[in-house]
Tab-separated table of C-alpha atoms in Angstrom:
chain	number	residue	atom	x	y	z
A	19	UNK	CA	31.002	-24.252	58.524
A	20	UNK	CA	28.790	-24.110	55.211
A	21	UNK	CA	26.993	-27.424	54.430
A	22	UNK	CA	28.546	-27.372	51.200
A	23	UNK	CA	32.446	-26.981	52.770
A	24	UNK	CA	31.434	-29.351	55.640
A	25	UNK	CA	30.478	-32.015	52.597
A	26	UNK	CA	33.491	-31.304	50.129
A	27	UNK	CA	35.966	-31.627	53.256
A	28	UNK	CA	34.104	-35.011	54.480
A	29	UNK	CA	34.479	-36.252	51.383
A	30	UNK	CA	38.578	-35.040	50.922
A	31	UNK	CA	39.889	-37.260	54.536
A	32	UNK	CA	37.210	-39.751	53.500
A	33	UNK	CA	35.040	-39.498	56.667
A	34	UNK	CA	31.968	-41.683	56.807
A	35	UNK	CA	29.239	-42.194	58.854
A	36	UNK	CA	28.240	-38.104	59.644
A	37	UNK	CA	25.119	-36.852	59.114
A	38	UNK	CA	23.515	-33.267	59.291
A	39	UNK	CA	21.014	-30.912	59.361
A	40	UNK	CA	21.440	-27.036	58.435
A	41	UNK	CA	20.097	-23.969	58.878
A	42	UNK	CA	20.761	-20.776	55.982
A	43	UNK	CA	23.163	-23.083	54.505
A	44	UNK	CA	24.998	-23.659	57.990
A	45	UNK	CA	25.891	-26.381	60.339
A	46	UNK	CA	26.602	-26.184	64.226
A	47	UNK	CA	27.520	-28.735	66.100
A	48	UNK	CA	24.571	-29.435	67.279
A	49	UNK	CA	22.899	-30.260	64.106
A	50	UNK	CA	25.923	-32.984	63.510
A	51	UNK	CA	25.486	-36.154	63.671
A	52	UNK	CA	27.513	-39.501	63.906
A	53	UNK	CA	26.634	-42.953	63.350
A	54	UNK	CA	26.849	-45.184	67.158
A	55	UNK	CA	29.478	-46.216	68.239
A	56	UNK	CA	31.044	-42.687	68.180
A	57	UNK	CA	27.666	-41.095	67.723
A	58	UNK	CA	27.355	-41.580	71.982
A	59	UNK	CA	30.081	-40.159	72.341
A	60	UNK	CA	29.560	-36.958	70.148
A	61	UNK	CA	26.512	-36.685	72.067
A	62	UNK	CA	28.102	-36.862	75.579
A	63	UNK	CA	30.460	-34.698	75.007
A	64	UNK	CA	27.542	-32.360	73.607
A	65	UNK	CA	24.584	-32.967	76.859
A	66	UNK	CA	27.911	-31.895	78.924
A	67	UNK	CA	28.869	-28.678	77.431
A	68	UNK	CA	32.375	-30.226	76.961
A	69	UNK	CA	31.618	-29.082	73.220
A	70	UNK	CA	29.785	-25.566	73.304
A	71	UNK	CA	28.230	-25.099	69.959
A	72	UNK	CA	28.307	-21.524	68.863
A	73	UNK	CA	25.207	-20.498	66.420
A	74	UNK	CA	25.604	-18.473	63.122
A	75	UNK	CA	24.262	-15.293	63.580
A	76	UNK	CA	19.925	-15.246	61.979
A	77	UNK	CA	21.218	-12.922	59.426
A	78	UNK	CA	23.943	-14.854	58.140
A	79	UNK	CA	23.687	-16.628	54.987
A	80	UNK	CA	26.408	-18.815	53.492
A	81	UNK	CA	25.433	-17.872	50.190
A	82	UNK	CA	25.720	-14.397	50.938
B	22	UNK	CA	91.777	-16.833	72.770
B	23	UNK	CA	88.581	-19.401	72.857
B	24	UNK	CA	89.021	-22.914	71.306
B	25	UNK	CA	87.571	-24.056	68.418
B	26	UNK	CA	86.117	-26.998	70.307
B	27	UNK	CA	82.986	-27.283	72.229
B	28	UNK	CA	83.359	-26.316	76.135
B	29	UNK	CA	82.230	-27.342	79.277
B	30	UNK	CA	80.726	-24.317	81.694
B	31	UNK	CA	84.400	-24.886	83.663
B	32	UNK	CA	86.230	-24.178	79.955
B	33	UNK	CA	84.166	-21.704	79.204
B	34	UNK	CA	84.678	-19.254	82.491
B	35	UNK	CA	88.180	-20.166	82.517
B	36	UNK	CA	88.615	-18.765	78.723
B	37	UNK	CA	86.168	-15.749	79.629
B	38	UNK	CA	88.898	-15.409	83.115
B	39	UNK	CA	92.017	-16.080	81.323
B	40	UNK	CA	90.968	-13.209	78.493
B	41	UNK	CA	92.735	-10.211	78.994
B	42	UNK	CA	90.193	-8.505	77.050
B	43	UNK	CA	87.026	-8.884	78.898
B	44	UNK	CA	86.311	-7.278	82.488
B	45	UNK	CA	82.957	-6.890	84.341
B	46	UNK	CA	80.115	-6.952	86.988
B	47	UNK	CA	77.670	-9.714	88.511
B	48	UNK	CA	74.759	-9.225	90.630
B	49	UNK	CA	72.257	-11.763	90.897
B	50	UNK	CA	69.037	-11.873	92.553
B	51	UNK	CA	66.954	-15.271	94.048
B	52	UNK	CA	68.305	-18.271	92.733
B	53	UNK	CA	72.328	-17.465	95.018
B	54	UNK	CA	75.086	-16.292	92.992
B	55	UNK	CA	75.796	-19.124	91.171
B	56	UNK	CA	77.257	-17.198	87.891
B	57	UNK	CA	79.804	-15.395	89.825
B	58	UNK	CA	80.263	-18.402	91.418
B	59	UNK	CA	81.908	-20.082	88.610
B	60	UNK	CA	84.211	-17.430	87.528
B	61	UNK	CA	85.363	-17.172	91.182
B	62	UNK	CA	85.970	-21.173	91.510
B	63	UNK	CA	87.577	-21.634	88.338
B	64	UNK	CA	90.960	-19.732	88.828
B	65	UNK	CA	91.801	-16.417	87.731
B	66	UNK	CA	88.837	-14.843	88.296
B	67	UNK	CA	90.257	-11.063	89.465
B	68	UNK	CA	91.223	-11.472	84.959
B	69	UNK	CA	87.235	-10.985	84.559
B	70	UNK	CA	85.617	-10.152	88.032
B	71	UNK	CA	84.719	-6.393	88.858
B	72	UNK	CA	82.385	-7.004	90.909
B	73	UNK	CA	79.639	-9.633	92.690
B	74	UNK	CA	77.047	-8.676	94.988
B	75	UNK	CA	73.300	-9.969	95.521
B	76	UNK	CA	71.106	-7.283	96.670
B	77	UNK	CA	68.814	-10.316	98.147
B	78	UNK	CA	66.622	-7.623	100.889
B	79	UNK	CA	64.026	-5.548	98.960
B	80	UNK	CA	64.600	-2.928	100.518
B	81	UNK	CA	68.363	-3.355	99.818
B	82	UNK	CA	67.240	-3.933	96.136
B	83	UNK	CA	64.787	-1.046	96.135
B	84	UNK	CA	67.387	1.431	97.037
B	85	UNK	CA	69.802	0.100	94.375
B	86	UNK	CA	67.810	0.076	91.689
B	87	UNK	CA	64.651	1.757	92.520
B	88	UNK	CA	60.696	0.951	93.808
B	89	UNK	CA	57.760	0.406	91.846
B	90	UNK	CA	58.313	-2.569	89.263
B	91	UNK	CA	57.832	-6.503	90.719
B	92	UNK	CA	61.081	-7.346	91.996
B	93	UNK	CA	61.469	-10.756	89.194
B	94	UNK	CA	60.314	-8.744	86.190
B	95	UNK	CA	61.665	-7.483	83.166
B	96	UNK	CA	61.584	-3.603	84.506
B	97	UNK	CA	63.164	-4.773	87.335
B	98	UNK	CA	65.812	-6.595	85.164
B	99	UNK	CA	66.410	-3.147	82.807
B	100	UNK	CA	66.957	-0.760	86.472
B	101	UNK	CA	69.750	-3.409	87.716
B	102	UNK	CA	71.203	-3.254	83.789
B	103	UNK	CA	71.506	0.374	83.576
B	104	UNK	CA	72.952	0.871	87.217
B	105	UNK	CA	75.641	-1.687	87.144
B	106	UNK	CA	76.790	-0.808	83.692
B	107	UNK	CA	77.364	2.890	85.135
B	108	UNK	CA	78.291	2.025	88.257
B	109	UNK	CA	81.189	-0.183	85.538
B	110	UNK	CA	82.036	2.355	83.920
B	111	UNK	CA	82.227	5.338	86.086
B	112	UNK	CA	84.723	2.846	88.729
B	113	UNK	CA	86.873	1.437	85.479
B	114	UNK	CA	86.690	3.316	82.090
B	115	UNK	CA	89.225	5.636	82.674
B	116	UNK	CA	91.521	3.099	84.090
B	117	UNK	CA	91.087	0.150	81.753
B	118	UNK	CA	88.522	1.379	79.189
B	119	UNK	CA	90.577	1.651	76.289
B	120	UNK	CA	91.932	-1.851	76.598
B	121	UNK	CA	88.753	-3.965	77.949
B	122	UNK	CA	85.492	-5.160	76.561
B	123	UNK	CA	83.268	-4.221	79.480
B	124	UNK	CA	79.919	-6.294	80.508
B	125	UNK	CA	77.541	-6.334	83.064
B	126	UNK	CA	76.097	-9.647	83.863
B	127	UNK	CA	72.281	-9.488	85.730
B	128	UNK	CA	69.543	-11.610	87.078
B	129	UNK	CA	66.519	-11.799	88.800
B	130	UNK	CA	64.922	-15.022	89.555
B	131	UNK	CA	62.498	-16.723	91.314
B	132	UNK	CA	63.795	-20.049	91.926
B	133	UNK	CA	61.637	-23.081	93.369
B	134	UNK	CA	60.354	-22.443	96.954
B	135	UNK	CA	60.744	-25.052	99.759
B	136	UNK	CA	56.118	-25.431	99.657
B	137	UNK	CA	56.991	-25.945	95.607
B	138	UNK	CA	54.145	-23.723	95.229
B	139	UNK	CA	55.654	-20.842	92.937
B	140	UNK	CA	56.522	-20.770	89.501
B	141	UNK	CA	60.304	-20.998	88.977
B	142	UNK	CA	61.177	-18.579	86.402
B	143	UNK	CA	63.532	-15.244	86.088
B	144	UNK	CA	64.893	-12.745	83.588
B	145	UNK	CA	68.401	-12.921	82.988
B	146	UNK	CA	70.380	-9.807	81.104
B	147	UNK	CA	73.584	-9.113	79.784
B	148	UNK	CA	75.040	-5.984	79.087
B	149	UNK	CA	78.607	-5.795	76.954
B	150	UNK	CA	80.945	-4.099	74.620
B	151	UNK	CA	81.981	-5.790	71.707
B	152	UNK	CA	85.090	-3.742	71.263
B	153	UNK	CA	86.663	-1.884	73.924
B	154	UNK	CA	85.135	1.614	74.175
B	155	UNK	CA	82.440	0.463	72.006
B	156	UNK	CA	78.692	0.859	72.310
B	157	UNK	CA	76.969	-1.483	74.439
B	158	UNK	CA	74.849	-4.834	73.132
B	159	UNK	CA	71.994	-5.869	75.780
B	160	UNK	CA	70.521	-9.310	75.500
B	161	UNK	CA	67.480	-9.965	77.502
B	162	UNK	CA	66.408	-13.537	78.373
B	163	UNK	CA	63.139	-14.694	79.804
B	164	UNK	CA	63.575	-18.131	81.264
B	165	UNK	CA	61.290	-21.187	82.937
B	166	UNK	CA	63.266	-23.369	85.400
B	167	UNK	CA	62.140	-27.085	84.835
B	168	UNK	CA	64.478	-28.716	87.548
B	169	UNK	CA	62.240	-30.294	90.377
B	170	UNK	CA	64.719	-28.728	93.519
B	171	UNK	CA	66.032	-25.336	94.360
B	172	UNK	CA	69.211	-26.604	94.133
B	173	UNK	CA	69.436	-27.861	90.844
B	174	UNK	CA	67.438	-24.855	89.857
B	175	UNK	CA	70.404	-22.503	90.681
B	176	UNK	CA	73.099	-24.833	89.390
B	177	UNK	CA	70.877	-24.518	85.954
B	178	UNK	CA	70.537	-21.006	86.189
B	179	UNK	CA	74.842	-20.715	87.017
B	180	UNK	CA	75.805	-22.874	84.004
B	181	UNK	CA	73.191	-20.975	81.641
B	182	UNK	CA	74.966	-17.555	82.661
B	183	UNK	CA	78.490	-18.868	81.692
B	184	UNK	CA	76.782	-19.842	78.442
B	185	UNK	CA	75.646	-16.638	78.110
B	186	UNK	CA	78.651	-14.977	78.769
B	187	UNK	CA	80.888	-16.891	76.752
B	188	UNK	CA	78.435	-16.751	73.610
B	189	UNK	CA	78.244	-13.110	73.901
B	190	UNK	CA	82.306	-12.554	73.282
B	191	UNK	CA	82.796	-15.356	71.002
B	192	UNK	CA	79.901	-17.134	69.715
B	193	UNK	CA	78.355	-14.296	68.010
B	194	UNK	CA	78.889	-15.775	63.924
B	195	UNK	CA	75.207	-16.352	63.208
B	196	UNK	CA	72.159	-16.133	65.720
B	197	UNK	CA	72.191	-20.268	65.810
B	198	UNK	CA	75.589	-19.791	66.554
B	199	UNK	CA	74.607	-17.671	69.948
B	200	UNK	CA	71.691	-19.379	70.865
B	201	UNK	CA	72.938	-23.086	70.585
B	202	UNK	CA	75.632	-21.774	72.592
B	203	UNK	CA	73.384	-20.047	74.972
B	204	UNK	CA	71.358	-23.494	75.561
B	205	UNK	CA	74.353	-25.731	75.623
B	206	UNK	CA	74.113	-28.697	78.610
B	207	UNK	CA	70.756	-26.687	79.700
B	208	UNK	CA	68.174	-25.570	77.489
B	209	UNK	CA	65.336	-28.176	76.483
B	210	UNK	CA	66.049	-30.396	79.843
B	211	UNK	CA	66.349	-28.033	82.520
B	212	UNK	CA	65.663	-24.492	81.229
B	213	UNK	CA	63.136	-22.946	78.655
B	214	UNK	CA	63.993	-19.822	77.660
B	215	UNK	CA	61.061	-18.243	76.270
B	216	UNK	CA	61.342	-14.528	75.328
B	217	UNK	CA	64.665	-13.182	73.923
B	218	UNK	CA	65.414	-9.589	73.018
B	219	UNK	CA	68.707	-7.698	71.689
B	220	UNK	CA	69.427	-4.488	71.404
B	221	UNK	CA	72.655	-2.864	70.009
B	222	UNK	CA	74.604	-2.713	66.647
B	223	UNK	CA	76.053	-6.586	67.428
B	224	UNK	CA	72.228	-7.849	66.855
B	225	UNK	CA	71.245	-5.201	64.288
B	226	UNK	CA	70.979	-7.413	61.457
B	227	UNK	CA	69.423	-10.300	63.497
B	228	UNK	CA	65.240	-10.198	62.697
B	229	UNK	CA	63.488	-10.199	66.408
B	230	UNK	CA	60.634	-11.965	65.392
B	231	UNK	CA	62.753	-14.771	63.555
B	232	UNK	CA	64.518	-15.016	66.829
B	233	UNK	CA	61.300	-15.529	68.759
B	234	UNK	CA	60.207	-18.297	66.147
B	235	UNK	CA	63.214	-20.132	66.612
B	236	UNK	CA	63.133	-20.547	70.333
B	237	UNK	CA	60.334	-22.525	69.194
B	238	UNK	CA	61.179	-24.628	66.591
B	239	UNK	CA	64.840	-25.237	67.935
B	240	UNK	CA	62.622	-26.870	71.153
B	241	UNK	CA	63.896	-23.663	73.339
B	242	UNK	CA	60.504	-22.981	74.466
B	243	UNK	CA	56.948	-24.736	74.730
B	244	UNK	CA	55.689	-21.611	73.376
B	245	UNK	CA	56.269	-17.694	72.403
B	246	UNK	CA	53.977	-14.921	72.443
B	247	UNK	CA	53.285	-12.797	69.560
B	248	UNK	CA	51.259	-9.306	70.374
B	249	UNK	CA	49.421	-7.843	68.112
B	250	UNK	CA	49.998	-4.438	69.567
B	251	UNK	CA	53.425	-3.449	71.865
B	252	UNK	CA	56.649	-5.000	72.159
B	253	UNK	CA	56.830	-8.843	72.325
B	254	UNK	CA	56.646	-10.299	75.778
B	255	UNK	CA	56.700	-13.424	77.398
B	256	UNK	CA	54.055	-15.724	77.414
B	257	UNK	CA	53.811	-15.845	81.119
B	258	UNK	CA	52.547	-12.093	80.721
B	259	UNK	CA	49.775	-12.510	78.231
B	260	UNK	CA	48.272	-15.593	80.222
B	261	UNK	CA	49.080	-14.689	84.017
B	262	UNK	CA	45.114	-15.667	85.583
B	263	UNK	CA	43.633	-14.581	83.054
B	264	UNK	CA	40.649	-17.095	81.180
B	265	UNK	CA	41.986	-17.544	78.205
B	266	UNK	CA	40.357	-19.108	74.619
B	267	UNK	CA	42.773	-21.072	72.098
B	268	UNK	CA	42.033	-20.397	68.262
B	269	UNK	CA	43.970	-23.770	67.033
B	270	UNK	CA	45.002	-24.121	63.724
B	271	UNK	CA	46.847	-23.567	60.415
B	272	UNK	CA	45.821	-20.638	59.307
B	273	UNK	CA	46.981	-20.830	55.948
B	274	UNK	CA	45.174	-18.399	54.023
B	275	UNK	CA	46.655	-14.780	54.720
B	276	UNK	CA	44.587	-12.762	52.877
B	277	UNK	CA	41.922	-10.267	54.043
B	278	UNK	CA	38.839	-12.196	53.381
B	279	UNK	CA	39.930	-15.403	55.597
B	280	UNK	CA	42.162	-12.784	58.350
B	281	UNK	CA	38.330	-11.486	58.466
B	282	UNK	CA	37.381	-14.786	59.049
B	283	UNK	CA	39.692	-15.764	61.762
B	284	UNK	CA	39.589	-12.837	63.706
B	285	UNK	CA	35.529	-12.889	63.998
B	286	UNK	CA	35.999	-16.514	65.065
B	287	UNK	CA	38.332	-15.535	68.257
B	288	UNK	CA	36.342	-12.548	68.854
B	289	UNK	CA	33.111	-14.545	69.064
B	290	UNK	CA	34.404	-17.546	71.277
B	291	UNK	CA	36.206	-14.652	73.068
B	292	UNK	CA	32.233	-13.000	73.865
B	293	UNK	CA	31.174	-16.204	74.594
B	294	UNK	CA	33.647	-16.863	77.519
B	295	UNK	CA	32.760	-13.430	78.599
B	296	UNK	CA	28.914	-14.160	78.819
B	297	UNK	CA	29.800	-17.147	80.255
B	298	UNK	CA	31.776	-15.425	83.151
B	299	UNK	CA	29.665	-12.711	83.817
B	300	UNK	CA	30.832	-9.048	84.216
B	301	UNK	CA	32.005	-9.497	86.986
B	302	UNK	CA	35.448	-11.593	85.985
B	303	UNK	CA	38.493	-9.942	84.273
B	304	UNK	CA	37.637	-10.030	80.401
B	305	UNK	CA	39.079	-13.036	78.664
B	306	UNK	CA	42.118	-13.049	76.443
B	307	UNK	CA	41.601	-15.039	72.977
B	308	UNK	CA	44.646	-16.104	70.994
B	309	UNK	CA	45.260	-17.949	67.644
B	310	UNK	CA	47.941	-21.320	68.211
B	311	UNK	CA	50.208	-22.104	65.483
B	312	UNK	CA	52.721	-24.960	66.021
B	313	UNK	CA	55.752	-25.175	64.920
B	314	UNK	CA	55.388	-28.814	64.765
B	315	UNK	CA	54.833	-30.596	61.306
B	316	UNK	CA	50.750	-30.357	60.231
B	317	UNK	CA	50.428	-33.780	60.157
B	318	UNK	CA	53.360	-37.044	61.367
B	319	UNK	CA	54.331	-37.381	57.718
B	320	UNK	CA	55.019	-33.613	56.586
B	321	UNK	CA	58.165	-31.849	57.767
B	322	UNK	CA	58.018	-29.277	60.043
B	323	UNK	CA	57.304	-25.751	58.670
B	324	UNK	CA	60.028	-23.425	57.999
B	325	UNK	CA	60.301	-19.919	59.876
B	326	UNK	CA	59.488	-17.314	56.966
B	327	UNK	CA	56.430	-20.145	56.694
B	328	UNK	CA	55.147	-19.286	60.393
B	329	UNK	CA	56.079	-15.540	60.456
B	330	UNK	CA	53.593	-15.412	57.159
B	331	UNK	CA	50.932	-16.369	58.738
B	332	UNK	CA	51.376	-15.001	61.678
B	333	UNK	CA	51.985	-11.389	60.534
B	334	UNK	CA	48.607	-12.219	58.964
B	335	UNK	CA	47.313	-12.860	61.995
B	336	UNK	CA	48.289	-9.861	63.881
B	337	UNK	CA	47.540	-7.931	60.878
B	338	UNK	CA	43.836	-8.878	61.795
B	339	UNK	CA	44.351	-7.929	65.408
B	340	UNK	CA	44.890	-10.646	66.865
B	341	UNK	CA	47.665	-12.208	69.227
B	342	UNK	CA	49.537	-15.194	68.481
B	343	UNK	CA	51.328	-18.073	70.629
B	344	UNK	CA	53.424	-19.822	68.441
B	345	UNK	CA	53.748	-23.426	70.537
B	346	UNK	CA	56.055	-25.893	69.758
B	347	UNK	CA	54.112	-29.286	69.765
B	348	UNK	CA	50.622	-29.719	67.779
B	349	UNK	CA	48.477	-31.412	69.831
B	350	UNK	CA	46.098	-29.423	72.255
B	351	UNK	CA	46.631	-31.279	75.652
B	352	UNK	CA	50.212	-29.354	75.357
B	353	UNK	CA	48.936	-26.025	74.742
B	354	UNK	CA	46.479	-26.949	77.672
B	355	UNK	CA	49.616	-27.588	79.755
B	356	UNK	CA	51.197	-24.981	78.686
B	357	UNK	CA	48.688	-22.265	79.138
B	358	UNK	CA	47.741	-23.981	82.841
B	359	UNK	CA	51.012	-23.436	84.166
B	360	UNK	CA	49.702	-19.568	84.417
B	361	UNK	CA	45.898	-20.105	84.933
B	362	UNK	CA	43.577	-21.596	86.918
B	363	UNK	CA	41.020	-19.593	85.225
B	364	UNK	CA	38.571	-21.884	82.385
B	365	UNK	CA	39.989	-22.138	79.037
B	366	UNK	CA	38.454	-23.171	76.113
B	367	UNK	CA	39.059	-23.754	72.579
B	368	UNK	CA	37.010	-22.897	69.642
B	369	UNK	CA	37.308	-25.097	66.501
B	370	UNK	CA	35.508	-25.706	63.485
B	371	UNK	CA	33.570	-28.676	62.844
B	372	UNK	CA	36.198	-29.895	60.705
B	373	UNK	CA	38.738	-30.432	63.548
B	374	UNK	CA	35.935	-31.901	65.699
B	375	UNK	CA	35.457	-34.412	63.183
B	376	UNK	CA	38.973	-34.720	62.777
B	377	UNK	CA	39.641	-35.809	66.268
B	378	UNK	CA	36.638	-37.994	66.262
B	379	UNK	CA	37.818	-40.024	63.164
B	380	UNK	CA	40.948	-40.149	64.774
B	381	UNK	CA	40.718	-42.269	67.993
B	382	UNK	CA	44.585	-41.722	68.975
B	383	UNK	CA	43.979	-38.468	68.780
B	384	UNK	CA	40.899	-38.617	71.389
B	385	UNK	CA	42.710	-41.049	74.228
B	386	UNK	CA	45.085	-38.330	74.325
B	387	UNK	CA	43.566	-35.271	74.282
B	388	UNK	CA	42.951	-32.988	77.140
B	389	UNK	CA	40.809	-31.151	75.502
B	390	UNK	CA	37.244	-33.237	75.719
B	391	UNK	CA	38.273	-34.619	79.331
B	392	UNK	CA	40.975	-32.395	81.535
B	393	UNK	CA	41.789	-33.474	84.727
B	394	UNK	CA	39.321	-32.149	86.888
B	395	UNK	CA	36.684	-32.604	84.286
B	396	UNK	CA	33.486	-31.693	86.331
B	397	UNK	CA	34.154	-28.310	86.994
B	398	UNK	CA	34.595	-28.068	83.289
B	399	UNK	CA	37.880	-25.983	83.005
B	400	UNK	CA	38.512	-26.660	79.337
B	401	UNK	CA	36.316	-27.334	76.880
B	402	UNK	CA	35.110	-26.678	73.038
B	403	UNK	CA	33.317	-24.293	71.392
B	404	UNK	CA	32.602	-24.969	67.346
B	405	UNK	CA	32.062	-21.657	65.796
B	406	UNK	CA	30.315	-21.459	62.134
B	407	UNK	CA	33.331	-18.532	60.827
């Protein structure tokens, strides 16, 4: 998901408390971030491959 | 004549036994012969009985209607169609042909086994004449027996072939019409039927895929299989142990730039699971999920010409579509584990990640972040940037 689409949609279901970093204008899901309580749990379920986060190819740029 | 009102399975093979008009054939195949049964019980029966028989030996069932396809298969199903019906005909149509609507009633099934350790499903066909001398109409069910002993399995499997009977000759008005009669006092509780296909000019107006769709949203089936290439078949076919990955979603946007979209999203979790498995596994099947289930608890659910939209996009882009009935991933989990053992895995985008997580209902329930089983890690995520 863009940065830009993940921030428009947060803000359309009024979700709080996620943070980000991105790379080429993309975020995985390891670059997402949630504030504790549900923060640990985002993480678990990250550490234990439960959530697999799939990488945007080097080349790919959202602005592209 | 039939009456206007509703009837019991009783009512309904008496009518069928007490019309002059309609004259046939039963053989049945693993779950006893408990269609013929009712015609034969309810009085009458030499006004609609040819013939019963239950070629139960392989062998036996080989040389009737040929080696080479699984004996509870859809093949299998077509051989015993087209050698019963001639069989019919070449024994009666000279006789009787100009005054009787012919049919040929078959099944094959696989009912429960004493270990409870198969899965109980069958095909179930019909064969019939709509007017006497007529062409011939097939219908062709796939079905999933839900009741928890053999017993009840074949008592299910008896009253659903009455149904099927009876709907053919008289409950042919509209394809609701057929299939709510199909399903009456059996479907939803005791007996999915899954796949459906007609052939012959009684169906020619009816649209297939529409057909399919509504097994769904009528709560016929947990789910229906959409290829993208070939004939439609039943789910049981596209998952049978293979690892499989689940594209949720809506899927909304049918044109080419988001089909693009989608279908490089499947094809990368797909390649993922692959790598994951190593060479040395069957490849991995990927499919989108649609639901026929409203989007979200306060919407209604979506209409049919809705879902075949998108999914037509969908296949347009190559890929294959199971159309499930309820919304929430723990059922297309269950669903797609009743054929499996093999991993599955979902891919998402973030958005429905941080969907579930801001919804904490939705995480209790689903099966998704902890299956049963969790350590070995059968199901799980993957978020794909599309």
């Amino acid at each position: 998901m863009t940065a830009t689409d993940l921030q428009e949609w947060l803000k359309s279901v009024s979700a709080t408390g996620w943070e980000w970093s991105e790379t080429n204008g993309w975020v995985s899901a390891s670059q997402l971030r949630r504030a504790p309580a549900l923060g640990h749990l985002f993480a678990y379920l990250l550490a234990s491959n439960f959530i697999v986060p799939m990488q945007a190819p080097a080349a790919l740029r959202a602005d592209a | 004549m039939p009456s206007a009102e509703k009837l019991d399975t009783h009512h309904k093979a008496l009518t069928l036994n007490l019309d002059t008009t309609t004259f046939g054939s039963f053989a049945e195949i693993g779950a006893g012969q408990e269609v013929a049964r009712w015609f034969l019980v309810v009085g009458g029966a030499s006004g609609t009985v040819a013939k019963t028989i239950s070629a139960y030996d392989k062998e036996v069932s080989d040389d009737l209607y040929g080696s080479g396809s699984r004996y509870v298969s859809k093949q299998r199903l077509e051989a015993m169609l087209d050698n019963e019906w001639a069989q019919l005909l070449t024994q009666l149509e000279k006789t009787r042909g100009s005054r009787t609507r012919f049919f040929s009633f078959v099944d094959t099934v696989s009912a429960r086994n004493f270990a409870g350790t198969n899965d109980p499903h069958g095909w179930i066909g019909l064969r019939f004449q709509s007017q006497p001398g007529g062409p011939p109409n097939d219908v062709l069910l796939h079905v999933n027996m839900l009741d928890p002993a053999n017993i009840l399995q074949q008592e299910a499997i008896g009253i659903l072939g009455v149904n099927l009977i009876y709907a053919a000759f008289y409950e042919l008005q509209t394809k609701e019409s057929f299939l709510e009669g199909v399903a009456q006092d059996v479907v939803k509780d005791r007996i999915e039927i899954d796949y459906i296909d007609l052939r012959g000019p009684a169906f020619e107006t009816w649209d297939r895929r529409t057909l399919l769709a509504y097994l769904v949203s009528a709560g016929f089936a947990e789910a229906v299989f959409f290829p993208s290439k070939g004939p439609a078949v039943a789910p049981t076919e596209a998952l049978y142990k293979k690892a499989v990955v689940l594209a949720p979603g809506y899927f909304g946007h049918v044109d080419a730039a988001h089909a693009q979209v989608h279908a490089r999203l499947l094809a990368s979790a797909t390649q993922e699971l692959r790598n994951e498995l190593g060479e040395t596994n069957s490849a991995p099947a990927g499919f989108f999920c649609l639901t026929a289930a409203s989007f979200t608890p306060n919407e209604p659910a979506p209409e049919i010409p809705d879902l075949l939209r998108r999914i037509d996009a969908l296949l347009a882009s190559g890929g294959d579509v199971l159309l499930f009935r309820q919304r929430e991933l723990y059922h297309m989990t269950a669903l797609v584990n009743r054929y499996t053992t093999a991993p599955v895995r979902f891919v998402v985008g973030l958005s429905l990640i941080i969907r579930a997580f801001e919804d904490l209902t939705a995480i209790s329930k689903a099966a998704v972040w902890r299956p049963s089983g969790a350590s070995s890690h059968k199901t799980c995520a993957y978020t794909l940037i599309p």
